[in-house]
Amino acid sequence: QRQLVESGGGSVQSGGSLRLSCAARGYLTRSLCLAWFRQAPEKEREAVASIDSDGTSTYADSVKGRFTISRDNVGSMLYLQMNNLTPEDTAIYYCAAYAHSIAGCSNSWGRRYATWGQGTQVTVSS
């Protein structure tokens, strides 16, 4: 059964760090574009970062220089290292996958993601 399972959320103080993980179970991971999204209370879901099969990454302006997305195609894992967190980063974070082809996936930022994990809560206090 194909599924995405996030972990690593939690509560930190402003300026702290967290690392989110997402296990892409049942996938040929190298065929996937992968991304992290987040949704804060009473706000629309927004893209945070995305990564192509070859590791090319794209970030939202609000997290550039603070967040790093990475992937392990062999281990079928996606990561989001979040540093210098602020209360504005408080949200439920979701990983998402777009299955393209066994040759790989590019243009991850613009993909219409249809497969989502269950989400993990990140809370940053001031």
Coordinates of N, CA and C in Angstrom, one line a residue:
Q1 N 0.8 -1.2 0.0 CA 0.0 0.0 0.0 C 0.9 1.2 0.0
R2 N 0.6 2.1 -0.9 CA 1.4 3.3 -1.0 C 0.9 4.4 0.0
Q3 N 1.8 4.9 0.7 CA 1.4 6.0 1.7 C 2.6 6.8 2.0
L4 N 2.3 8.0 2.5 CA 3.3 8.9 3.0 C 3.1 9.1 4.5
V5 N 4.1 9.0 5.3 CA 4.0 9.0 6.7 C 5.0 10.0 7.3
E6 N 4.5 11.1 7.8 CA 5.3 12.2 8.4 C 5.7 11.9 9.8
S7 N 6.8 12.5 10.3 CA 7.1 12.4 11.7 C 8.1 13.6 12.0
G8 N 8.3 13.9 13.3 CA 9.3 14.9 13.6 C 8.7 16.2 14.1
G9 N 7.4 16.4 14.0 CA 6.9 17.7 14.5 C 7.0 17.8 16.0
G10 N 6.7 19.0 16.5 CA 6.7 19.2 17.9 C 6.6 20.6 18.2
S11 N 7.0 21.0 19.5 CA 6.9 22.4 20.0 C 8.3 22.8 20.3
V12 N 8.6 24.0 19.8 CA 9.9 24.6 20.1 C 9.7 26.1 20.3
Q13 N 10.8 26.7 20.9 CA 10.7 28.2 21.1 C 11.3 28.8 19.8
S14 N 10.9 30.1 19.7 CA 11.4 30.9 18.6 C 12.9 30.8 18.5
G15 N 13.4 30.6 17.3 CA 14.9 30.5 17.1 C 15.4 29.0 17.1
G16 N 14.5 28.1 17.5 CA 14.8 26.7 17.6 C 14.8 26.0 16.2
S17 N 15.1 24.7 16.2 CA 15.1 23.9 15.0 C 14.3 22.6 15.2
L18 N 13.8 22.1 14.1 CA 13.1 20.9 14.0 C 13.5 20.2 12.7
R19 N 13.5 18.9 12.6 CA 13.7 18.2 11.4 C 12.5 17.3 11.2
L20 N 11.8 17.5 10.1 CA 10.6 16.7 9.7 C 11.1 15.6 8.8
S21 N 10.5 14.4 8.9 CA 10.8 13.3 8.0 C 9.5 12.8 7.4
C22 N 9.6 12.2 6.2 CA 8.4 11.6 5.5 C 8.9 10.3 4.9
A23 N 8.2 9.2 5.2 CA 8.5 7.9 4.6 C 7.6 7.7 3.5
A24 N 8.1 7.5 2.3 CA 7.3 7.3 1.1 C 7.3 5.7 0.9
R25 N 6.3 5.1 1.5 CA 6.2 3.7 1.5 C 5.5 3.1 0.2
G26 N 6.1 2.1 -0.4 CA 5.5 1.5 -1.5 C 5.7 2.2 -2.8
Y27 N 6.6 3.2 -2.9 CA 6.8 4.0 -4.1 C 8.2 3.6 -4.7
L28 N 8.3 3.8 -6.0 CA 9.6 3.9 -6.6 C 10.0 5.3 -6.5
T29 N 10.8 5.6 -5.4 CA 11.0 7.0 -5.0 C 11.6 7.9 -6.0
R30 N 12.5 7.3 -6.8 CA 13.2 8.2 -7.8 C 12.2 8.7 -8.9
S31 N 11.1 8.1 -9.0 CA 10.1 8.6 -10.0 C 9.3 9.8 -9.4
L32 N 9.5 10.2 -8.2 CA 8.6 11.1 -7.6 C 9.2 12.5 -7.5
C33 N 8.3 13.5 -7.8 CA 8.5 14.9 -7.2 C 8.0 14.9 -5.8
L34 N 8.7 15.5 -4.9 CA 8.2 15.6 -3.5 C 8.2 17.0 -3.0
A35 N 7.4 17.2 -2.0 CA 7.2 18.6 -1.5 C 6.7 18.6 -0.1
W36 N 7.0 19.7 0.6 CA 6.4 20.0 1.9 C 5.4 21.2 1.7
F37 N 4.3 21.0 2.3 CA 3.3 22.1 2.4 C 3.0 22.3 3.9
R38 N 2.3 23.4 4.1 CA 1.9 23.7 5.5 C 0.6 24.4 5.5
Q39 N -0.2 24.2 6.6 CA -1.4 25.0 6.7 C -1.6 25.5 8.1
A40 N -1.6 26.8 8.3 CA -1.8 27.4 9.6 C -3.3 27.6 9.8
P41 N -3.6 27.7 11.1 CA -5.1 27.9 11.4 C -5.7 29.1 10.6
E42 N -6.8 28.8 10.0 CA -7.6 29.9 9.3 C -6.8 30.4 8.1
K43 N -5.8 29.7 7.6 CA -5.1 30.1 6.4 C -5.2 28.9 5.4
E44 N -4.9 29.3 4.1 CA -4.9 28.3 3.1 C -3.6 27.5 3.1
R45 N -3.6 26.3 2.6 CA -2.4 25.5 2.6 C -1.4 26.2 1.6
E46 N -0.1 26.2 1.9 CA 0.9 26.8 1.1 C 2.0 25.9 0.9
A47 N 2.7 26.0 -0.3 CA 3.9 25.2 -0.5 C 5.1 25.8 0.2
V48 N 5.9 25.0 0.8 CA 7.0 25.4 1.6 C 8.3 25.2 0.8
A49 N 8.4 23.9 0.3 CA 9.6 23.6 -0.5 C 9.3 22.3 -1.3
S50 N 10.0 22.2 -2.4 CA 9.9 21.0 -3.3 C 11.2 20.6 -3.8
I51 N 11.3 19.3 -4.2 CA 12.5 18.8 -4.7 C 12.3 17.8 -5.8
D52 N 13.1 17.9 -6.9 CA 13.0 17.1 -8.0 C 13.8 15.7 -7.7
S53 N 13.6 14.8 -8.6 CA 14.3 13.5 -8.4 C 15.8 13.7 -8.3
D54 N 16.4 14.7 -9.0 CA 17.8 14.8 -9.0 C 18.3 15.7 -7.9
G55 N 17.4 16.1 -7.0 CA 17.8 16.9 -5.9 C 17.6 18.4 -6.0
T56 N 17.2 18.9 -7.2 CA 17.0 20.3 -7.4 C 15.8 20.7 -6.5
S57 N 16.1 21.8 -5.8 CA 15.1 22.2 -4.8 C 14.6 23.6 -5.0
T58 N 13.4 23.9 -4.6 CA 12.8 25.3 -4.6 C 12.1 25.6 -3.3
Y59 N 12.2 26.8 -2.9 CA 11.7 27.2 -1.6 C 10.7 28.4 -1.7
A60 N 9.8 28.5 -0.8 CA 9.0 29.7 -0.7 C 9.9 30.8 -0.1
D61 N 9.6 32.0 -0.5 CA 10.4 33.1 0.0 C 10.5 33.2 1.5
S62 N 9.4 32.9 2.1 CA 9.3 33.0 3.6 C 10.2 32.1 4.4
V63 N 10.7 31.0 3.7 CA 11.6 30.0 4.4 C 13.0 30.0 3.8
K64 N 13.3 30.7 2.7 CA 14.6 30.6 2.1 C 15.7 31.0 3.1
G65 N 16.7 30.2 3.1 CA 17.8 30.5 4.1 C 17.6 29.9 5.4
R66 N 16.4 29.4 5.7 CA 16.1 28.8 7.0 C 15.8 27.3 6.9
F67 N 15.1 26.9 5.9 CA 14.7 25.6 5.7 C 15.5 24.9 4.6
T68 N 15.7 23.6 4.8 CA 16.4 22.8 3.7 C 15.7 21.5 3.5
I69 N 15.3 21.3 2.3 CA 14.6 20.1 1.9 C 15.6 19.1 1.3
S70 N 15.5 17.8 1.6 CA 16.4 16.8 1.1 C 15.7 15.5 0.9
R71 N 16.2 14.6 0.2 CA 15.6 13.3 -0.1 C 16.6 12.2 -0.1
D72 N 16.2 11.0 0.2 CA 17.0 9.8 0.1 C 16.2 8.8 -0.7
N73 N 16.6 8.7 -2.0 CA 15.8 7.9 -2.9 C 16.0 6.4 -2.5
V74 N 17.1 6.0 -2.0 CA 17.4 4.6 -1.7 C 16.5 4.3 -0.5
G75 N 16.5 5.1 0.5 CA 15.7 4.9 1.7 C 14.3 5.3 1.7
S76 N 13.9 5.9 0.5 CA 12.5 6.4 0.3 C 12.1 7.4 1.4
M77 N 13.0 8.4 1.6 CA 12.7 9.3 2.7 C 12.8 10.8 2.1
L78 N 12.0 11.6 2.7 CA 12.0 13.0 2.4 C 12.2 13.8 3.8
Y79 N 13.0 14.8 3.8 CA 13.3 15.5 5.0 C 13.1 17.0 4.8
L80 N 12.8 17.7 5.9 CA 12.8 19.1 6.0 C 13.5 19.6 7.2
Q81 N 14.6 20.2 7.1 CA 15.4 20.7 8.2 C 14.9 22.2 8.4
M82 N 14.4 22.5 9.5 CA 13.9 23.9 9.8 C 14.7 24.5 10.9
N83 N 15.3 25.6 10.5 CA 16.2 26.3 11.5 C 15.6 27.7 11.7
N84 N 16.0 28.3 12.8 CA 15.6 29.7 13.1 C 14.1 29.9 13.0
L85 N 13.4 29.0 13.6 CA 11.9 29.0 13.5 C 11.3 30.2 14.2
T86 N 10.2 30.7 13.7 CA 9.4 31.8 14.2 C 8.0 31.3 14.5
P87 N 7.3 32.1 15.3 CA 5.8 31.7 15.5 C 5.0 31.7 14.2
E88 N 5.5 32.4 13.2 CA 4.8 32.4 11.9 C 4.9 31.0 11.2
D89 N 5.8 30.2 11.6 CA 6.0 28.9 11.0 C 5.1 27.8 11.7
T90 N 4.3 28.2 12.7 CA 3.4 27.3 13.3 C 2.3 26.9 12.3
A91 N 2.2 25.6 12.1 CA 1.2 25.0 11.2 C 1.3 23.5 11.2
I92 N 0.4 22.9 10.5 CA 0.5 21.5 10.2 C 1.2 21.3 8.9
Y93 N 2.3 20.5 9.0 CA 3.1 20.3 7.8 C 2.8 19.0 7.2
Y94 N 2.7 19.0 5.8 CA 2.3 17.8 5.1 C 3.4 17.5 4.0
C95 N 3.7 16.3 3.8 CA 4.5 15.9 2.7 C 3.6 15.5 1.6
A96 N 4.0 15.7 0.4 CA 3.2 15.4 -0.8 C 4.1 14.8 -1.9
A97 N 3.5 13.9 -2.7 CA 4.2 13.2 -3.8 C 3.4 13.3 -5.1
Y98 N 4.2 13.4 -6.2 CA 3.7 13.4 -7.5 C 4.5 12.4 -8.3
A99 N 3.8 11.3 -8.7 CA 4.5 10.2 -9.4 C 4.5 10.6 -10.9
H100 N 5.8 10.6 -11.5 CA 5.9 11.0 -12.8 C 6.3 9.8 -13.7
S101 N 7.5 9.5 -13.8 CA 8.0 8.3 -14.5 C 9.2 7.7 -13.9
I102 N 9.6 6.5 -14.3 CA 10.7 5.9 -13.8 C 12.0 6.6 -14.2
A103 N 11.9 7.5 -15.2 CA 13.1 8.3 -15.6 C 13.3 9.4 -14.6
G104 N 12.3 9.7 -13.8 CA 12.5 10.8 -12.8 C 11.4 11.9 -13.0
C105 N 11.5 12.8 -12.1 CA 10.5 13.9 -12.1 C 11.3 15.3 -11.9
S106 N 10.9 16.3 -12.6 CA 11.4 17.6 -12.5 C 10.3 18.6 -12.4
N107 N 10.6 19.9 -12.2 CA 9.6 20.9 -12.1 C 8.7 20.7 -10.9
S108 N 9.3 20.3 -9.8 CA 8.5 19.9 -8.6 C 7.7 21.0 -8.1
W109 N 8.1 22.3 -8.2 CA 7.4 23.4 -7.6 C 6.0 23.6 -8.2
G110 N 5.9 23.3 -9.5 CA 4.7 23.5 -10.2 C 3.8 22.3 -10.3
R111 N 4.1 21.2 -9.7 CA 3.3 20.0 -9.9 C 2.0 20.1 -9.1
R112 N 1.0 19.4 -9.6 CA -0.3 19.3 -8.9 C -0.3 18.1 -8.1
Y113 N 0.0 18.2 -6.8 CA 0.2 17.0 -5.9 C -1.1 16.4 -5.5
A114 N -1.2 15.1 -5.6 CA -2.4 14.4 -5.3 C -2.3 13.4 -4.2
T115 N -1.1 13.1 -3.7 CA -0.9 12.2 -2.7 C -0.3 12.9 -1.5
W116 N -0.9 12.7 -0.3 CA -0.6 13.5 0.9 C -0.4 12.6 2.1
G117 N 0.5 13.0 3.0 CA 0.6 12.4 4.3 C -0.5 12.9 5.2
Q118 N -0.4 12.4 6.4 CA -1.5 12.8 7.4 C -1.2 14.1 8.1
G119 N 0.0 14.6 8.0 CA 0.4 15.9 8.6 C 1.0 15.7 9.9
T120 N 1.9 16.6 10.3 CA 2.5 16.7 11.6 C 2.5 18.1 12.1
Q121 N 2.2 18.3 13.3 CA 2.0 19.6 13.9 C 3.4 20.2 14.3
V122 N 3.6 21.4 13.9 CA 4.8 22.2 14.3 C 4.3 23.5 15.0
T123 N 4.7 23.7 16.3 CA 4.3 24.8 17.1 C 5.5 25.6 17.6
V124 N 5.6 26.8 17.2 CA 6.7 27.7 17.6 C 6.2 28.8 18.6
S125 N 6.7 28.8 19.7 CA 6.3 29.8 20.7 C 7.3 30.9 20.8
S126 N 6.8 32.1 21.1 CA 7.7 33.3 21.2 C 8.4 33.4 22.5

